[in-house]
């Protein structure tokens, strides 16, 4: 063992005693990660060598934050990322797997770059609890990890209780959500393949805010695109709790009317209350029951379970309030919540692009605070959401958000952003470049 490696392991053990608890595999991952810091040799960060940032969740927010804390601290601050998944599976582009033009392997990427290129210690586990007073998180497998700053990006949790019978229907695989890309995405595609020509696919959308405002409408297009090619007598029903399409409404409606005439039907004001999975029926607060061959019911959503369980979801018991300048929780010091779990500022969507933007602002604030530097008083966020309306054509909506110190919130910059005039193949090129770029920015 060389000098650097020995010192690193000593520092890790001293920093919180978790390295011994987690076993030698992790300890050597930690050592190689910090080895990169030792090799940079040009660090300007003055954070103490044992400073640790713990990131909970390796999705769009967490993985980006992990990389950027390392990078912005000149690889000096130790970063441990806890994520249960073997690989990163992207929700953006996952609707194309349902449409049949892409496969799961197209949206699955390794975490390896975070460790090998950026020296992040990636731990395959779940965080079971967080004690923000003691600055310790406990892993589902038992060991504890101490931290100086914690980044919480656990995504969303389904509010199963809002739609009676839905959790059981999900557990037995009859009614899927596929709102976290992974095995359910592949299983929902199988349900569509097994559906007879002339059958009905129904997607049920909860009231906003929910993860990815245009996502359900893009999905309806993708399923219709598959039906048009393979099962042309079939139907796509969109049953929306909102009074109208919540994102890119005029564009989506034009596509449904012109590209999928007679195939896609949109019904607003349909708030689901129950499913009778055995009979393939969904029930609504006011409207008549609907029967469909494939039911894709999205219930209302809230912050990821660990955020709720830790008492951080202080906005309507659903979302986590944060100081938007730093993304520090409004309840827990040194806990920074980012991504879909937060209470959003006006016109801020729950999107991958936004989670990536939150992560960079939070990472910069964390590195500044740990070094005793001033935090950026005027952070900016950007967002672009592309939607594939078939295998080859895309529409987008974009916005720029600035932190307004006087109001302590983000607001969209007047005149920024925009909306497509209509679907084009050129925008599909942009969408693919966006996906490749954000995957690299997050993971490579
Ligand atoms: C079908 C679909 C299409 C979409 N398309 C787009 C798009 O085109 N563009 C766009 O910008 N956005 C899109 N989105 C939205 C985007 O995927 C989310 O907004 C984004 O993933 C949010 O990032 P996050 O980090 O908050 O959550 P996630 O990316 O879901 O990451 C959360 C991670 O936390 C982990 N985790 C949870 N609990 C724990 C715990 N206790 N311990 C450790 N780890 C934990 C999970 O395993 C997960 O990997 C789409 C979403 C869907 C469903």
PDB file of C-alpha atoms in Angstrom, residues 214-406:
ATOM      1  CA  UNK A 214     -45.342  16.389 -20.894  1.00  0.00           C
ATOM      2  CA  UNK A 215     -44.320  12.760 -20.189  1.00  0.00           C
ATOM      3  CA  UNK A 216     -47.804  11.176 -20.207  1.00  0.00           C
ATOM      4  CA  UNK A 217     -48.769  12.935 -23.452  1.00  0.00           C
ATOM      5  CA  UNK A 218     -45.500  11.875 -25.102  1.00  0.00           C
ATOM      6  CA  UNK A 219     -46.263   8.328 -23.937  1.00  0.00           C
ATOM      7  CA  UNK A 220     -49.723   8.475 -25.509  1.00  0.00           C
ATOM      8  CA  UNK A 221     -48.050   9.474 -28.810  1.00  0.00           C
ATOM      9  CA  UNK A 222     -45.524   6.647 -28.559  1.00  0.00           C
ATOM     10  CA  UNK A 223     -48.179   4.016 -27.864  1.00  0.00           C
ATOM     11  CA  UNK A 224     -50.271   5.399 -30.731  1.00  0.00           C
ATOM     12  CA  UNK A 225     -47.228   5.266 -33.002  1.00  0.00           C
ATOM     13  CA  UNK A 226     -46.817   1.563 -32.158  1.00  0.00           C
ATOM     14  CA  UNK A 227     -50.539   0.871 -32.661  1.00  0.00           C
ATOM     15  CA  UNK A 228     -50.580   2.721 -35.987  1.00  0.00           C
ATOM     16  CA  UNK A 229     -47.850   0.401 -37.284  1.00  0.00           C
ATOM     17  CA  UNK A 230     -48.832  -2.877 -35.590  1.00  0.00           C
ATOM     18  CA  UNK A 231     -52.448  -2.737 -34.296  1.00  0.00           C
ATOM     19  CA  UNK A 232     -54.259  -0.053 -36.308  1.00  0.00           C
ATOM     20  CA  UNK A 233     -57.756  -0.799 -34.950  1.00  0.00           C
ATOM     21  CA  UNK A 234     -56.627  -0.061 -31.374  1.00  0.00           C
ATOM     22  CA  UNK A 235     -57.256   3.028 -29.285  1.00  0.00           C
ATOM     23  CA  UNK A 236     -55.327   5.283 -26.887  1.00  0.00           C
ATOM     24  CA  UNK A 237     -57.387   6.948 -24.154  1.00  0.00           C
ATOM     25  CA  UNK A 238     -55.887   9.808 -22.133  1.00  0.00           C
ATOM     26  CA  UNK A 239     -57.788  10.265 -18.877  1.00  0.00           C
ATOM     27  CA  UNK A 240     -56.448  13.422 -17.241  1.00  0.00           C
ATOM     28  CA  UNK A 241     -57.310  14.710 -13.754  1.00  0.00           C
ATOM     29  CA  UNK A 242     -56.302  18.165 -14.979  1.00  0.00           C
ATOM     30  CA  UNK A 243     -58.835  20.270 -16.874  1.00  0.00           C
ATOM     31  CA  UNK A 244     -56.574  20.383 -19.937  1.00  0.00           C
ATOM     32  CA  UNK A 245     -53.228  19.140 -21.272  1.00  0.00           C
ATOM     33  CA  UNK A 246     -50.623  20.529 -18.841  1.00  0.00           C
ATOM     34  CA  UNK A 247     -47.682  20.982 -21.253  1.00  0.00           C
ATOM     35  CA  UNK A 248     -47.337  21.753 -24.989  1.00  0.00           C
ATOM     36  CA  UNK A 249     -51.125  21.367 -25.162  1.00  0.00           C
ATOM     37  CA  UNK A 250     -51.856  22.861 -28.578  1.00  0.00           C
ATOM     38  CA  UNK A 251     -48.941  20.942 -30.150  1.00  0.00           C
ATOM     39  CA  UNK A 252     -49.966  17.580 -28.692  1.00  0.00           C
ATOM     40  CA  UNK A 253     -53.623  18.060 -29.633  1.00  0.00           C
ATOM     41  CA  UNK A 254     -52.666  18.884 -33.219  1.00  0.00           C
ATOM     42  CA  UNK A 255     -50.544  15.722 -33.409  1.00  0.00           C
ATOM     43  CA  UNK A 256     -53.376  13.561 -32.021  1.00  0.00           C
ATOM     44  CA  UNK A 257     -55.822  15.027 -34.540  1.00  0.00           C
ATOM     45  CA  UNK A 258     -53.528  14.944 -37.574  1.00  0.00           C
ATOM     46  CA  UNK A 259     -51.119  12.042 -37.033  1.00  0.00           C
ATOM     47  CA  UNK A 260     -53.391   9.690 -35.074  1.00  0.00           C
ATOM     48  CA  UNK A 261     -56.944  10.612 -36.192  1.00  0.00           C
ATOM     49  CA  UNK A 262     -59.600   8.482 -34.514  1.00  0.00           C
ATOM     50  CA  UNK A 263     -56.975   6.637 -32.495  1.00  0.00           C
ATOM     51  CA  UNK A 264     -56.141   9.024 -29.617  1.00  0.00           C
ATOM     52  CA  UNK A 265     -58.905  10.436 -27.445  1.00  0.00           C
ATOM     53  CA  UNK A 266     -58.264  13.034 -24.725  1.00  0.00           C
ATOM     54  CA  UNK A 267     -60.644  13.472 -21.778  1.00  0.00           C
ATOM     55  CA  UNK A 268     -59.926  16.130 -19.113  1.00  0.00           C
ATOM     56  CA  UNK A 269     -61.323  16.297 -15.556  1.00  0.00           C
ATOM     57  CA  UNK A 270     -60.887  12.562 -14.970  1.00  0.00           C
ATOM     58  CA  UNK A 271     -59.604  12.139 -11.430  1.00  0.00           C
ATOM     59  CA  UNK A 272     -59.117   8.436 -10.670  1.00  0.00           C
ATOM     60  CA  UNK A 273     -60.276   7.113  -7.311  1.00  0.00           C
ATOM     61  CA  UNK A 274     -60.016   3.335  -7.691  1.00  0.00           C
ATOM     62  CA  UNK A 275     -59.051   0.466  -9.943  1.00  0.00           C
ATOM     63  CA  UNK A 276     -60.767  -2.898 -10.188  1.00  0.00           C
ATOM     64  CA  UNK A 277     -57.783  -4.646 -11.715  1.00  0.00           C
ATOM     65  CA  UNK A 278     -59.503  -8.016 -12.173  1.00  0.00           C
ATOM     66  CA  UNK A 279     -62.066  -6.346 -14.438  1.00  0.00           C
ATOM     67  CA  UNK A 280     -59.548  -3.901 -16.012  1.00  0.00           C
ATOM     68  CA  UNK A 281     -61.669  -0.984 -14.821  1.00  0.00           C
ATOM     69  CA  UNK A 282     -60.668   2.431 -13.499  1.00  0.00           C
ATOM     70  CA  UNK A 283     -63.145   4.506 -11.501  1.00  0.00           C
ATOM     71  CA  UNK A 284     -63.297   8.307 -11.312  1.00  0.00           C
ATOM     72  CA  UNK A 285     -64.499  10.926  -8.829  1.00  0.00           C
ATOM     73  CA  UNK A 286     -67.223  12.197 -11.168  1.00  0.00           C
ATOM     74  CA  UNK A 287     -67.015  10.560 -14.598  1.00  0.00           C
ATOM     75  CA  UNK A 288     -68.147   7.081 -15.632  1.00  0.00           C
ATOM     76  CA  UNK A 289     -65.937   4.027 -15.155  1.00  0.00           C
ATOM     77  CA  UNK A 290     -63.577   3.180 -18.002  1.00  0.00           C
ATOM     78  CA  UNK A 291     -62.567  -0.330 -19.074  1.00  0.00           C
ATOM     79  CA  UNK A 292     -59.338  -0.836 -21.000  1.00  0.00           C
ATOM     80  CA  UNK A 293     -57.171  -3.779 -22.052  1.00  0.00           C
ATOM     81  CA  UNK A 294     -54.007  -2.109 -20.773  1.00  0.00           C
ATOM     82  CA  UNK A 295     -54.359   0.291 -17.845  1.00  0.00           C
ATOM     83  CA  UNK A 296     -51.438   2.638 -17.093  1.00  0.00           C
ATOM     84  CA  UNK A 297     -52.596   4.501 -13.996  1.00  0.00           C
ATOM     85  CA  UNK A 298     -50.376   7.248 -12.543  1.00  0.00           C
ATOM     86  CA  UNK A 299     -51.497   8.212  -9.042  1.00  0.00           C
ATOM     87  CA  UNK A 300     -50.573  11.533  -7.391  1.00  0.00           C
ATOM     88  CA  UNK A 301     -46.888  11.706  -6.458  1.00  0.00           C
ATOM     89  CA  UNK A 302     -44.792  13.106  -3.640  1.00  0.00           C
ATOM     90  CA  UNK A 303     -41.137  13.375  -2.633  1.00  0.00           C
ATOM     91  CA  UNK A 304     -39.142  10.132  -2.516  1.00  0.00           C
ATOM     92  CA  UNK A 305     -39.970   7.925   0.488  1.00  0.00           C
ATOM     93  CA  UNK A 306     -36.744   8.648   2.378  1.00  0.00           C
ATOM     94  CA  UNK A 307     -37.488  12.396   2.258  1.00  0.00           C
ATOM     95  CA  UNK A 308     -41.026  11.872   3.552  1.00  0.00           C
ATOM     96  CA  UNK A 309     -39.847   9.416   6.238  1.00  0.00           C
ATOM     97  CA  UNK A 310     -37.158  11.858   7.372  1.00  0.00           C
ATOM     98  CA  UNK A 311     -39.803  14.531   7.962  1.00  0.00           C
ATOM     99  CA  UNK A 312     -38.421  16.798   5.219  1.00  0.00           C
ATOM    100  CA  UNK A 313     -41.571  16.903   3.061  1.00  0.00           C
ATOM    101  CA  UNK A 314     -42.950  19.952   4.831  1.00  0.00           C
ATOM    102  CA  UNK A 315     -45.034  21.329   1.927  1.00  0.00           C
ATOM    103  CA  UNK A 316     -48.513  19.780   2.063  1.00  0.00           C
ATOM    104  CA  UNK A 317     -46.808  16.653   3.431  1.00  0.00           C
ATOM    105  CA  UNK A 318     -45.741  16.033  -0.188  1.00  0.00           C
ATOM    106  CA  UNK A 319     -42.740  18.071  -1.257  1.00  0.00           C
ATOM    107  CA  UNK A 320     -39.584  19.361   0.462  1.00  0.00           C
ATOM    108  CA  UNK A 321     -39.282  23.086   0.991  1.00  0.00           C
ATOM    109  CA  UNK A 322     -35.793  24.432   0.184  1.00  0.00           C
ATOM    110  CA  UNK A 323     -33.840  27.668   0.220  1.00  0.00           C
ATOM    111  CA  UNK A 324     -33.642  28.113  -3.561  1.00  0.00           C
ATOM    112  CA  UNK A 325     -30.268  29.845  -3.413  1.00  0.00           C
ATOM    113  CA  UNK A 326     -28.534  26.734  -2.049  1.00  0.00           C
ATOM    114  CA  UNK A 327     -31.236  24.018  -2.145  1.00  0.00           C
ATOM    115  CA  UNK A 328     -30.713  23.522   1.577  1.00  0.00           C
ATOM    116  CA  UNK A 329     -33.800  22.062   3.219  1.00  0.00           C
ATOM    117  CA  UNK A 330     -35.893  24.671   5.007  1.00  0.00           C
ATOM    118  CA  UNK A 331     -36.028  22.222   7.933  1.00  0.00           C
ATOM    119  CA  UNK A 332     -32.636  20.533   8.186  1.00  0.00           C
ATOM    120  CA  UNK A 333     -29.286  22.295   8.157  1.00  0.00           C
ATOM    121  CA  UNK A 334     -26.669  20.865   5.776  1.00  0.00           C
ATOM    122  CA  UNK A 335     -29.257  18.699   3.995  1.00  0.00           C
ATOM    123  CA  UNK A 336     -29.673  19.882   0.392  1.00  0.00           C
ATOM    124  CA  UNK A 337     -32.726  18.507  -1.445  1.00  0.00           C
ATOM    125  CA  UNK A 338     -32.788  18.564  -5.248  1.00  0.00           C
ATOM    126  CA  UNK A 339     -34.722  17.122  -8.189  1.00  0.00           C
ATOM    127  CA  UNK A 340     -38.319  15.980  -8.227  1.00  0.00           C
ATOM    128  CA  UNK A 341     -38.590  15.860  -4.409  1.00  0.00           C
ATOM    129  CA  UNK A 342     -38.630  19.642  -3.933  1.00  0.00           C
ATOM    130  CA  UNK A 343     -41.500  22.081  -3.713  1.00  0.00           C
ATOM    131  CA  UNK A 344     -41.047  23.794  -7.063  1.00  0.00           C
ATOM    132  CA  UNK A 345     -40.791  27.517  -7.676  1.00  0.00           C
ATOM    133  CA  UNK A 346     -43.345  29.038 -10.106  1.00  0.00           C
ATOM    134  CA  UNK A 347     -43.200  27.500 -13.617  1.00  0.00           C
ATOM    135  CA  UNK A 348     -40.430  25.078 -12.600  1.00  0.00           C
ATOM    136  CA  UNK A 349     -41.129  21.601 -14.004  1.00  0.00           C
ATOM    137  CA  UNK A 350     -40.143  18.318 -12.355  1.00  0.00           C
ATOM    138  CA  UNK A 351     -37.726  17.254 -15.064  1.00  0.00           C
ATOM    139  CA  UNK A 352     -34.343  15.626 -15.563  1.00  0.00           C
ATOM    140  CA  UNK A 353     -32.945  18.822 -17.041  1.00  0.00           C
ATOM    141  CA  UNK A 354     -34.159  20.764 -13.996  1.00  0.00           C
ATOM    142  CA  UNK A 355     -32.788  18.149 -11.549  1.00  0.00           C
ATOM    143  CA  UNK A 356     -29.423  18.441 -13.328  1.00  0.00           C
ATOM    144  CA  UNK A 357     -29.613  22.248 -13.004  1.00  0.00           C
ATOM    145  CA  UNK A 358     -30.568  22.059  -9.303  1.00  0.00           C
ATOM    146  CA  UNK A 359     -27.612  19.721  -8.752  1.00  0.00           C
ATOM    147  CA  UNK A 360     -25.101  22.187 -10.155  1.00  0.00           C
ATOM    148  CA  UNK A 361     -26.421  25.097  -8.078  1.00  0.00           C
ATOM    149  CA  UNK A 362     -26.466  22.914  -4.942  1.00  0.00           C
ATOM    150  CA  UNK A 363     -22.980  21.495  -5.646  1.00  0.00           C
ATOM    151  CA  UNK A 364     -21.534  24.998  -6.122  1.00  0.00           C
ATOM    152  CA  UNK A 365     -23.199  26.202  -2.900  1.00  0.00           C
ATOM    153  CA  UNK A 366     -21.958  23.156  -0.964  1.00  0.00           C
ATOM    154  CA  UNK A 367     -18.379  23.538  -2.162  1.00  0.00           C
ATOM    155  CA  UNK A 368     -18.501  27.264  -1.382  1.00  0.00           C
ATOM    156  CA  UNK A 369     -19.901  26.725   2.112  1.00  0.00           C
ATOM    157  CA  UNK A 370     -17.415  23.964   2.943  1.00  0.00           C
ATOM    158  CA  UNK A 371     -14.586  26.271   1.882  1.00  0.00           C
ATOM    159  CA  UNK A 372     -15.919  29.367   3.606  1.00  0.00           C
ATOM    160  CA  UNK A 373     -16.452  31.116   0.260  1.00  0.00           C
ATOM    161  CA  UNK A 374     -19.436  33.332  -0.577  1.00  0.00           C
ATOM    162  CA  UNK A 375     -22.364  31.492  -2.147  1.00  0.00           C
ATOM    163  CA  UNK A 376     -23.417  32.667  -5.631  1.00  0.00           C
ATOM    164  CA  UNK A 377     -26.114  35.281  -4.908  1.00  0.00           C
ATOM    165  CA  UNK A 378     -27.781  34.923  -8.327  1.00  0.00           C
ATOM    166  CA  UNK A 379     -27.927  31.310  -9.528  1.00  0.00           C
ATOM    167  CA  UNK A 380     -29.644  30.480 -12.816  1.00  0.00           C
ATOM    168  CA  UNK A 381     -31.418  27.323 -13.981  1.00  0.00           C
ATOM    169  CA  UNK A 382     -32.311  26.135 -17.460  1.00  0.00           C
ATOM    170  CA  UNK A 383     -34.816  23.596 -18.737  1.00  0.00           C
ATOM    171  CA  UNK A 384     -35.623  21.958 -22.048  1.00  0.00           C
ATOM    172  CA  UNK A 385     -38.145  19.136 -22.414  1.00  0.00           C
ATOM    173  CA  UNK A 386     -38.229  17.335 -25.765  1.00  0.00           C
ATOM    174  CA  UNK A 387     -41.155  15.047 -26.618  1.00  0.00           C
ATOM    175  CA  UNK A 388     -41.099  12.442 -29.386  1.00  0.00           C
ATOM    176  CA  UNK A 389     -44.504  12.416 -31.063  1.00  0.00           C
ATOM    177  CA  UNK A 390     -43.525   9.362 -33.149  1.00  0.00           C
ATOM    178  CA  UNK A 391     -40.216   7.549 -33.705  1.00  0.00           C
ATOM    179  CA  UNK A 392     -38.671  10.447 -35.624  1.00  0.00           C
ATOM    180  CA  UNK A 393     -40.350  13.788 -34.870  1.00  0.00           C
ATOM    181  CA  UNK A 394     -39.993  15.969 -31.814  1.00  0.00           C
ATOM    182  CA  UNK A 395     -41.432  19.084 -30.152  1.00  0.00           C
ATOM    183  CA  UNK A 396     -39.845  21.022 -27.307  1.00  0.00           C
ATOM    184  CA  UNK A 397     -40.494  23.574 -24.589  1.00  0.00           C
ATOM    185  CA  UNK A 398     -37.622  25.523 -22.995  1.00  0.00           C
ATOM    186  CA  UNK A 399     -37.190  28.082 -20.217  1.00  0.00           C
ATOM    187  CA  UNK A 400     -34.550  29.973 -18.215  1.00  0.00           C
ATOM    188  CA  UNK A 401     -35.068  30.659 -14.501  1.00  0.00           C
ATOM    189  CA  UNK A 402     -33.256  33.273 -12.387  1.00  0.00           C
ATOM    190  CA  UNK A 403     -33.044  33.504  -8.613  1.00  0.00           C
ATOM    191  CA  UNK A 404     -34.795  36.679  -7.471  1.00  0.00           C
ATOM    192  CA  UNK A 405     -33.206  37.478  -4.109  1.00  0.00           C
ATOM    193  CA  UNK A 406     -35.911  39.965  -3.079  1.00  0.00           C
TER     194      UNK A 406
END
